PDB file of C-alpha atoms in Angstrom:
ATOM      1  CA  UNK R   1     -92.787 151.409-263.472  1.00  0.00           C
ATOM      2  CA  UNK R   2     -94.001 147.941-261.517  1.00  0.00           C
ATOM      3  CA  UNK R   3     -91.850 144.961-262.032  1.00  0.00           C
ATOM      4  CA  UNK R   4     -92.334 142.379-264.324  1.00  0.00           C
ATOM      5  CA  UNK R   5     -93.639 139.728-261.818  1.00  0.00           C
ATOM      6  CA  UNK R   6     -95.735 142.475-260.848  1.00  0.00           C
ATOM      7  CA  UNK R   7     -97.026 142.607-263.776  1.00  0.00           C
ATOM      8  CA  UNK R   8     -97.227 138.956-265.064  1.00  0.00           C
ATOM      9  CA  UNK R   9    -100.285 137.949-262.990  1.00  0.00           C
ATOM     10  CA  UNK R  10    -102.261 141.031-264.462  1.00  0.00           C
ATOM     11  CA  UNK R  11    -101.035 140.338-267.949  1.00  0.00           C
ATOM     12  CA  UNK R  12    -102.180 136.429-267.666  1.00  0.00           C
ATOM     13  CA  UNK R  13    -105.583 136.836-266.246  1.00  0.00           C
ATOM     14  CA  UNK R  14    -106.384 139.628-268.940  1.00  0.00           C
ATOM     15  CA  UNK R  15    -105.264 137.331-271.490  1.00  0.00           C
ATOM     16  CA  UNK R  16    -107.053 134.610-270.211  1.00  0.00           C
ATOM     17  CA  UNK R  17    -110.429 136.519-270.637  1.00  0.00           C
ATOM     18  CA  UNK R  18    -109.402 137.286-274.038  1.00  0.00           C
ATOM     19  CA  UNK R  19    -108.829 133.162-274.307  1.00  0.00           C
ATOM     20  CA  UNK R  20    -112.252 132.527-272.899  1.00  0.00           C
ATOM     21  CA  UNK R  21    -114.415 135.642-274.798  1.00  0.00           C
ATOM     22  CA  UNK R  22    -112.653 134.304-277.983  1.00  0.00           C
ATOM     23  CA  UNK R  23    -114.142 130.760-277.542  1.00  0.00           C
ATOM     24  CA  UNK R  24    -117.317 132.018-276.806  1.00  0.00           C
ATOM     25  CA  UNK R  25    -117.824 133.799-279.823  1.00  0.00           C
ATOM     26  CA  UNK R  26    -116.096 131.092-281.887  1.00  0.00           C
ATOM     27  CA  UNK R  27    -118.620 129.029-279.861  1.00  0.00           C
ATOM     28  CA  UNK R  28    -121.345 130.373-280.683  1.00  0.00           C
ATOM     29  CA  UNK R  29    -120.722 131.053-284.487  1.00  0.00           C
ATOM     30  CA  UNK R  30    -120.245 127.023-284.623  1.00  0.00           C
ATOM     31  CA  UNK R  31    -116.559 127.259-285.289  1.00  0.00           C
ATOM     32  CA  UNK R  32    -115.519 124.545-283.253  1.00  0.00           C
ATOM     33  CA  UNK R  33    -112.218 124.170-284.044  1.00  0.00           C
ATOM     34  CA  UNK R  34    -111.124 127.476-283.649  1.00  0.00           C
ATOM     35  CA  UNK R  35    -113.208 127.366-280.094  1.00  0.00           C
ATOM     36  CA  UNK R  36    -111.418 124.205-279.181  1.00  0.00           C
ATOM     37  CA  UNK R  37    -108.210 125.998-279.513  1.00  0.00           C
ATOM     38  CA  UNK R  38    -109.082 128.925-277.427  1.00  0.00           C
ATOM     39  CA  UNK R  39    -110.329 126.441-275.130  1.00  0.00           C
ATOM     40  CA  UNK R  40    -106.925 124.619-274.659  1.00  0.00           C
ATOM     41  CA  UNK R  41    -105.209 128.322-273.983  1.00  0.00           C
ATOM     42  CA  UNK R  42    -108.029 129.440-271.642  1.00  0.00           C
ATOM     43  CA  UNK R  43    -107.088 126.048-269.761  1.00  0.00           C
ATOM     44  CA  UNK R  44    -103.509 126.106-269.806  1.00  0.00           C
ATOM     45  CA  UNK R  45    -103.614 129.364-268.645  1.00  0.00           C
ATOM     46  CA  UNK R  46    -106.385 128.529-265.734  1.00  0.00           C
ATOM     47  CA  UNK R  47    -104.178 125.783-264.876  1.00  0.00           C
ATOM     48  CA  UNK R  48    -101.605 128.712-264.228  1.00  0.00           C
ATOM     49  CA  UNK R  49    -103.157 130.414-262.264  1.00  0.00           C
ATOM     50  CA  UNK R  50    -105.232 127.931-260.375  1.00  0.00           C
ATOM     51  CA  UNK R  51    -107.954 129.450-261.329  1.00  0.00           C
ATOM     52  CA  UNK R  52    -111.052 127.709-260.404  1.00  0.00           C
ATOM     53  CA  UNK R  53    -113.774 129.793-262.430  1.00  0.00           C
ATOM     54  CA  UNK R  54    -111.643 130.089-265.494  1.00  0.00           C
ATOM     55  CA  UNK R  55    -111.202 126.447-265.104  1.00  0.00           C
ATOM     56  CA  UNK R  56    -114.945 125.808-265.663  1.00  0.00           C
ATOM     57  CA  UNK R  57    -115.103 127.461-268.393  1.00  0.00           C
ATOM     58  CA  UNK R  58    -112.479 125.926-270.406  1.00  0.00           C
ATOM     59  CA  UNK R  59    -113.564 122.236-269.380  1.00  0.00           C
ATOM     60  CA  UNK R  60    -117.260 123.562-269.868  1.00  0.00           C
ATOM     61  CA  UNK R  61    -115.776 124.429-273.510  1.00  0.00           C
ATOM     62  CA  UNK R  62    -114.063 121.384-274.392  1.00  0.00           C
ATOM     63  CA  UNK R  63    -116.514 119.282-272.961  1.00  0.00           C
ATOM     64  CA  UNK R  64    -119.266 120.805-275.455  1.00  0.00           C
ATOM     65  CA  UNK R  65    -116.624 120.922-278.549  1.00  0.00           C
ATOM     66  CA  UNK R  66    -115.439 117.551-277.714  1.00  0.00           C
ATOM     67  CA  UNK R  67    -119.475 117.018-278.247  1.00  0.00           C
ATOM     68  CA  UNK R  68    -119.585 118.618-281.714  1.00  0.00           C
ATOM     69  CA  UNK R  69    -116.298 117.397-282.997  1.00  0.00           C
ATOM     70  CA  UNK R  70    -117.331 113.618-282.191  1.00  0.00           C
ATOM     71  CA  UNK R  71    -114.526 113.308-279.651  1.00  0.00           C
ATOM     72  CA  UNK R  72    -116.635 111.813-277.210  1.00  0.00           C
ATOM     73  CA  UNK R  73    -113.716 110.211-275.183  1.00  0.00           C
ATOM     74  CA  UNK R  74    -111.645 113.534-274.881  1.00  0.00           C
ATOM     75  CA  UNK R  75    -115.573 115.384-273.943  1.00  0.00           C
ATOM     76  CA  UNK R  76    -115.991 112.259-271.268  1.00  0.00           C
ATOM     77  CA  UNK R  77    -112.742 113.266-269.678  1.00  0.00           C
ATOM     78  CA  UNK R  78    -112.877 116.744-269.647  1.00  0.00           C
ATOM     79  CA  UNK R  79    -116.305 116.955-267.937  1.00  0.00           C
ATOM     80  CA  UNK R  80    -115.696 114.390-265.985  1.00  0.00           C
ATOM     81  CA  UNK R  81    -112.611 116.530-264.514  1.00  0.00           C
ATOM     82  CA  UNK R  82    -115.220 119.359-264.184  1.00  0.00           C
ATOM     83  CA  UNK R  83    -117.705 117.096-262.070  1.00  0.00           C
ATOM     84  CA  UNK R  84    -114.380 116.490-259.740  1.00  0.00           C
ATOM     85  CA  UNK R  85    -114.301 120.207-259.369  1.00  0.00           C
ATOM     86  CA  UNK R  86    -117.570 120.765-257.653  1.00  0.00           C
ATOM     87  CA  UNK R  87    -117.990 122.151-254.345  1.00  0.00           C
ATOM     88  CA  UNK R  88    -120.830 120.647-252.382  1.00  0.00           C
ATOM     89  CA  UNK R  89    -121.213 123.328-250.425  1.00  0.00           C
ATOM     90  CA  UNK R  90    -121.224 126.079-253.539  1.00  0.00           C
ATOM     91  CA  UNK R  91    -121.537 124.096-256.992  1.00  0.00           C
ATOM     92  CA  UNK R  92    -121.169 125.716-259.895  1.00  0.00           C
ATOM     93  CA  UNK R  93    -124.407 127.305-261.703  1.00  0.00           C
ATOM     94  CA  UNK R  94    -124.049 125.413-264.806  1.00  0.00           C
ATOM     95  CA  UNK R  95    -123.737 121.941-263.215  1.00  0.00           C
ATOM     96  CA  UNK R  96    -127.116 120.117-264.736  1.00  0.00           C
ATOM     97  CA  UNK R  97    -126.019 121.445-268.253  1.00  0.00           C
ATOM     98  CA  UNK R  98    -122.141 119.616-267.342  1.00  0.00           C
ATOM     99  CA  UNK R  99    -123.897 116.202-266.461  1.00  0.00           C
ATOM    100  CA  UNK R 100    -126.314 116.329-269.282  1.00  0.00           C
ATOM    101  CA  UNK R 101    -123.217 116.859-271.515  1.00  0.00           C
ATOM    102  CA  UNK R 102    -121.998 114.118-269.839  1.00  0.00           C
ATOM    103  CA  UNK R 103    -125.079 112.478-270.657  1.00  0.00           C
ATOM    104  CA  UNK R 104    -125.275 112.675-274.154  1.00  0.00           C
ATOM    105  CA  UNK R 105    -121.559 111.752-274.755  1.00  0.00           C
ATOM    106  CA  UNK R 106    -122.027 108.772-272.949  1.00  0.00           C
ATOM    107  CA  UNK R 107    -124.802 107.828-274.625  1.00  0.00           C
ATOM    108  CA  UNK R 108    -122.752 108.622-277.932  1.00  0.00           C
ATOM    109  CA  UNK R 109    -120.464 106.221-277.198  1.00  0.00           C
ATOM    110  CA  UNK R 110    -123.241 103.507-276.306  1.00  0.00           C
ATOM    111  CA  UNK R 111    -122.776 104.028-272.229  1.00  0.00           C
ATOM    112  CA  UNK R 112    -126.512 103.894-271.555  1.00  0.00           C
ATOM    113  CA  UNK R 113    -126.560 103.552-267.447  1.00  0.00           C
ATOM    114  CA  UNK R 114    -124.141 106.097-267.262  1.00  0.00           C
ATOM    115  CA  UNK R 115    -125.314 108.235-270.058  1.00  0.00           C
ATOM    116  CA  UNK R 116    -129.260 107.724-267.781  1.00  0.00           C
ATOM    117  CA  UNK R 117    -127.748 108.542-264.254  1.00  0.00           C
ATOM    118  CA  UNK R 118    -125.911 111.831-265.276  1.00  0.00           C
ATOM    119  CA  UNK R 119    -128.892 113.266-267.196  1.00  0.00           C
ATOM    120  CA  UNK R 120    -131.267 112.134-263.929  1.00  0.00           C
ATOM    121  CA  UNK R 121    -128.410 113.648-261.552  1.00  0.00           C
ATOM    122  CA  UNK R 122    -128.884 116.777-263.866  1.00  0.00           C
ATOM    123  CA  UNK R 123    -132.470 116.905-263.551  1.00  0.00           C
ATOM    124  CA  UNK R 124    -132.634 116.251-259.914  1.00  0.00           C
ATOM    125  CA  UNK R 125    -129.854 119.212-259.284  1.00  0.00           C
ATOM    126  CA  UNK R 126    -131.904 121.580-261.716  1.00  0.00           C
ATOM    127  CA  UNK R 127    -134.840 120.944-259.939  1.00  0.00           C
ATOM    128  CA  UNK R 128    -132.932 121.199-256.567  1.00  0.00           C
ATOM    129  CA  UNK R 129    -132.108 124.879-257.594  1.00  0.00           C
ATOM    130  CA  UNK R 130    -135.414 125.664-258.837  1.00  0.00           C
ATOM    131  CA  UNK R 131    -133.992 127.096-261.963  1.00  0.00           C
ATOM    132  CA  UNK R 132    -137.170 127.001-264.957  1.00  0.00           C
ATOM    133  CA  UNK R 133    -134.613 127.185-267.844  1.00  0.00           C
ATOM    134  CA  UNK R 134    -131.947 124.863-266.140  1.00  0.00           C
ATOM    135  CA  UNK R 135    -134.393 122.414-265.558  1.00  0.00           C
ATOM    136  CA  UNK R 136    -135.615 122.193-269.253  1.00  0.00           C
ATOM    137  CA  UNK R 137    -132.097 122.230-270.352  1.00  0.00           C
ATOM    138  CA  UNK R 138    -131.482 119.093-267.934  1.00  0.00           C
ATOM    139  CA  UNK R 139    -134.793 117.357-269.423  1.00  0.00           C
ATOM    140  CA  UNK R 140    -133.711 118.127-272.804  1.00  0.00           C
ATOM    141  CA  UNK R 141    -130.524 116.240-272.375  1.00  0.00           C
ATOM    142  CA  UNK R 142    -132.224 113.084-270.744  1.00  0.00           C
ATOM    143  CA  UNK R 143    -134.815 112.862-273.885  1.00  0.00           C
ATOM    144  CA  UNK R 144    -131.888 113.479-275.972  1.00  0.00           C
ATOM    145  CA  UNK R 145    -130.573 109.655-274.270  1.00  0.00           C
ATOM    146  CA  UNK R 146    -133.783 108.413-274.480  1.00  0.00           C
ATOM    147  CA  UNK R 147    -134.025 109.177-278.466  1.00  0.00           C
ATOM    148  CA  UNK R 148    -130.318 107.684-278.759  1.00  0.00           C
ATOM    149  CA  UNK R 149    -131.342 104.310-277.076  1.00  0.00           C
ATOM    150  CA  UNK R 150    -134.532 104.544-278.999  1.00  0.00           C
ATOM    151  CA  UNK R 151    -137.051 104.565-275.951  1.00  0.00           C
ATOM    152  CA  UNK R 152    -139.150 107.147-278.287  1.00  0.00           C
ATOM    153  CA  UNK R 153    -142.162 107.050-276.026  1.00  0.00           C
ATOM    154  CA  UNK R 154    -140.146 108.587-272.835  1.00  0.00           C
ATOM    155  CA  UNK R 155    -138.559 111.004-275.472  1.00  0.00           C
ATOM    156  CA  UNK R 156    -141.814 112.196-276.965  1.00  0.00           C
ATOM    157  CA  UNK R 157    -142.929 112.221-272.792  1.00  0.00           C
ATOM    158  CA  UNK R 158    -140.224 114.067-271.588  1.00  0.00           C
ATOM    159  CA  UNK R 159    -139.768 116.891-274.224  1.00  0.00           C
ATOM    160  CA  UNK R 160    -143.745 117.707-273.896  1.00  0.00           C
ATOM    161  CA  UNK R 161    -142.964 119.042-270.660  1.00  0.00           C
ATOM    162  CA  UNK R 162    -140.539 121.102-272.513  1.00  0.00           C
ATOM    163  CA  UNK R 163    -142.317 122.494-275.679  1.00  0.00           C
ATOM    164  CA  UNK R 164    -144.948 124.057-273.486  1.00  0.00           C
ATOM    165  CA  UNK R 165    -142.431 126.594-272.208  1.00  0.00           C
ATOM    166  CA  UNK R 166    -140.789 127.336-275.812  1.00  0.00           C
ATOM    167  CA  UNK R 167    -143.423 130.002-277.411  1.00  0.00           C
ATOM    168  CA  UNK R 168    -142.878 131.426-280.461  1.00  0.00           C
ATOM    169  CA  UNK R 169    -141.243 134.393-278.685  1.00  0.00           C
ATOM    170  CA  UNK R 170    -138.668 132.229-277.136  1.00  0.00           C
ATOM    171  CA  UNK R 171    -135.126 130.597-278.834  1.00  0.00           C
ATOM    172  CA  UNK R 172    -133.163 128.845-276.996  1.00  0.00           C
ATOM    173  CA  UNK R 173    -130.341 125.939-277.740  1.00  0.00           C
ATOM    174  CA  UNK R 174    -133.088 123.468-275.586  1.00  0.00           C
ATOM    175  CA  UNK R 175    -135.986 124.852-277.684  1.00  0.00           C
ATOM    176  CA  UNK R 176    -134.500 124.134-280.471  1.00  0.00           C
ATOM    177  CA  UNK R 177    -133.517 120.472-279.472  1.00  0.00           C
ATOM    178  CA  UNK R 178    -136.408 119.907-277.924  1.00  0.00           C
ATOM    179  CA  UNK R 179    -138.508 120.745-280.676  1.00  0.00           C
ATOM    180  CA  UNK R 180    -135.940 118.353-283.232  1.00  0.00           C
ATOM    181  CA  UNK R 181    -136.369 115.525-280.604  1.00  0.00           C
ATOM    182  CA  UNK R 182    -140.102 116.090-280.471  1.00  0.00           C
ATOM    183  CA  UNK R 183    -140.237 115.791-284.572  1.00  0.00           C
ATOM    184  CA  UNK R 184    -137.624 112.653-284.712  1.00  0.00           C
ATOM    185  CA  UNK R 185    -139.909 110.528-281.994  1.00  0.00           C
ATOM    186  CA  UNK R 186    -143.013 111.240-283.541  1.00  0.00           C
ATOM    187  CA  UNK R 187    -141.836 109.844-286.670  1.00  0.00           C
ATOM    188  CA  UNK R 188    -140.865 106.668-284.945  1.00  0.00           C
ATOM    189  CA  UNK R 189    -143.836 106.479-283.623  1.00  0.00           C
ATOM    190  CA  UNK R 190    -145.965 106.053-286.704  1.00  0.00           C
ATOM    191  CA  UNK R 191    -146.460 110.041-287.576  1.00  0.00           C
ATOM    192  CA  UNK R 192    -143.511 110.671-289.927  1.00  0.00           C
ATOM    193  CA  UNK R 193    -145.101 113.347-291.593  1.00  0.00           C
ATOM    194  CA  UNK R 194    -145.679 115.565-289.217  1.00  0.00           C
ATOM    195  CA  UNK R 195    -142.752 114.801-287.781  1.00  0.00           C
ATOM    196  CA  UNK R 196    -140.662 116.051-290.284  1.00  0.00           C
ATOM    197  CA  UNK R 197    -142.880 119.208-290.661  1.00  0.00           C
ATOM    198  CA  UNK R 198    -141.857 120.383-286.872  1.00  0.00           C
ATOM    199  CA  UNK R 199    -138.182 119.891-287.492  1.00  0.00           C
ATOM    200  CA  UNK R 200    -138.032 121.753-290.446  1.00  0.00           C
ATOM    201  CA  UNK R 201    -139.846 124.560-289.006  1.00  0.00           C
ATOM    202  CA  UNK R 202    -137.443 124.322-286.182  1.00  0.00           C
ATOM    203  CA  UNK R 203    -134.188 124.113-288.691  1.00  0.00           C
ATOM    204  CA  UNK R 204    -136.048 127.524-289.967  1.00  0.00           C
ATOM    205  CA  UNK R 205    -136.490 129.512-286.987  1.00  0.00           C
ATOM    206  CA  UNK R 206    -133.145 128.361-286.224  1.00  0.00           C
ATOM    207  CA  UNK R 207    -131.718 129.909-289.563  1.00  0.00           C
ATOM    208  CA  UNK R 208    -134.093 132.839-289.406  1.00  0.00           C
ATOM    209  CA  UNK R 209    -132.155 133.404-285.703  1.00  0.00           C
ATOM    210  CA  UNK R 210    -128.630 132.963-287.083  1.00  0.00           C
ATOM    211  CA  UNK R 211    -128.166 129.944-284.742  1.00  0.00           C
ATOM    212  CA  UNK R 212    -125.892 127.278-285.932  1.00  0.00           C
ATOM    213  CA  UNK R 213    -125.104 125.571-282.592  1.00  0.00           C
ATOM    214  CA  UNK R 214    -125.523 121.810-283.453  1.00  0.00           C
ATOM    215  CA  UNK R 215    -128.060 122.387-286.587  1.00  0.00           C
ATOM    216  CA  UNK R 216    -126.457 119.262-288.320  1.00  0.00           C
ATOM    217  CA  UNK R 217    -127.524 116.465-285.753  1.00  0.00           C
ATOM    218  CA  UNK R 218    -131.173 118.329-286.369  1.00  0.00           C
ATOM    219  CA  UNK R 219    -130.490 118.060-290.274  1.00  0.00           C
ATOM    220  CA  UNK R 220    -129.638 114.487-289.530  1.00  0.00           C
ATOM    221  CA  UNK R 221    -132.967 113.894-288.061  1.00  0.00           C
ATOM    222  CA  UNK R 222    -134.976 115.530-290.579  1.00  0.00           C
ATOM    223  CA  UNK R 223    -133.625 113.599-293.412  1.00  0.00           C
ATOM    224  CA  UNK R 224    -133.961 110.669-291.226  1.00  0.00           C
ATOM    225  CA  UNK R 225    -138.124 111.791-290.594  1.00  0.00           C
ATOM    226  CA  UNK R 226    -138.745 112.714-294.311  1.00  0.00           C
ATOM    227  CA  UNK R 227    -137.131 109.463-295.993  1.00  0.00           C
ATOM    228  CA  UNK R 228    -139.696 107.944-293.236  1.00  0.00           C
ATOM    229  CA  UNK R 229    -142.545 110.058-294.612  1.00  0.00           C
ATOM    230  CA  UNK R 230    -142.250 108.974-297.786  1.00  0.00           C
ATOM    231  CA  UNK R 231    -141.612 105.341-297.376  1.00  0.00           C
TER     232      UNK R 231
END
């Protein structure tokens, strides 16, 4: 029978997937609270281990819960710690999606140059890698900033290279958003109606898909587009 610190690094890495899989799923069935606190394990545990991927994930995970929960400060610090991570020479897959994160919780808390140059820097390194969907995610997040500061001309801009690439056949999280931020800055810019008639579609296929990731801020914007319709 092996010894116990044999055993102990087996036993903590296998728990640690457990940890990560669990926040994923929580995640993804927009339990955020529950994610966040697999999230904290998952990083304790990296931490532990000096785990570099497993670190990733849990500060990709808190980052994006820190998001949804409206703890922008806590999101801020945790994907700033990720940023601090990357290897020049290898970075990380998912970097664009971690600076337009970044992006949109610095624009939450009214940080608009650096909310602007981490959704560019994720555009530039999306386009760097020549990844389709990473660079539509990255664009996504900068028209996201624009809507916040209320530039609704470069949001409508940016998000119609987007929409192009979102057929009906096709859901994805930036879809979705795009779509929402498509309705929201058409409304603002004198077509309410319709407007509210694309993000209600959107909020449909999104129920018709069973996704709930961030469906409220969309909600938000469709109330915000119909009481505009109707004024």
């Amino acid at each position: 029978r092996p010894a116990r610190s044999t055993l102990f690094p087996y036993t903590t890495l296998f728990r640690s997937k457990i940890f990560r899989r669990s926040g994923q799923l929580f995640w993804l069935r927009n339990q955020c609270r529950l994610a966040e606190d697999y999230g904290r394990r998952l990083l304790r545990n990296a931490e532990e281990q000096n785990n570099t991927t497993l670190l990733h994930a849990a500060l990709r995970m808190l980052g994006r819960v820190g998001i949804a929960l409206g703890t922008y400060d806590d999101a801020i610090a945790y994907l700033l710690r990720y940023v601090k991570l990357d290897d020049s020479i290898n970075p990380p897959p998912d970097l664009p999606s971690i600076y337009g994160y970044l992006a949109v919780a610095y624009a939450r808390v009214g940080a608009w140059q650096r909310a602007f140059d981490a959704a560019r820097r994720g555009v530039e390194l999306a386009e760097s890698a020549g990844n389709d969907s990473a660079i539509d995610m990255a664009k996504m997040n900068l028209a996201f900033v624009y809507a916040e500061r209320r530039h609704w001309a470069s949001c409508l801009d940016t998000v119609r290279q987007i929409t192009p690439n979102c057929t009906d056949s096709v859901f994805s999280s930036y879809c979705f958003m795009a779509h929402s931020l498509r309705g929201r800055a058409l409304a603002h810019l004198g077509q309410p109606a319709e407007g509210a008639s694309i993000i209600h579609q959107t909020l449909q296929r999104a129920a018709d898909a069973n996704y709930r990731l961030f469906t409220h801020i969309s909600y938000l914007f469709w109330i915000e587009t119909d009481r505009k319709s109707v004024v």
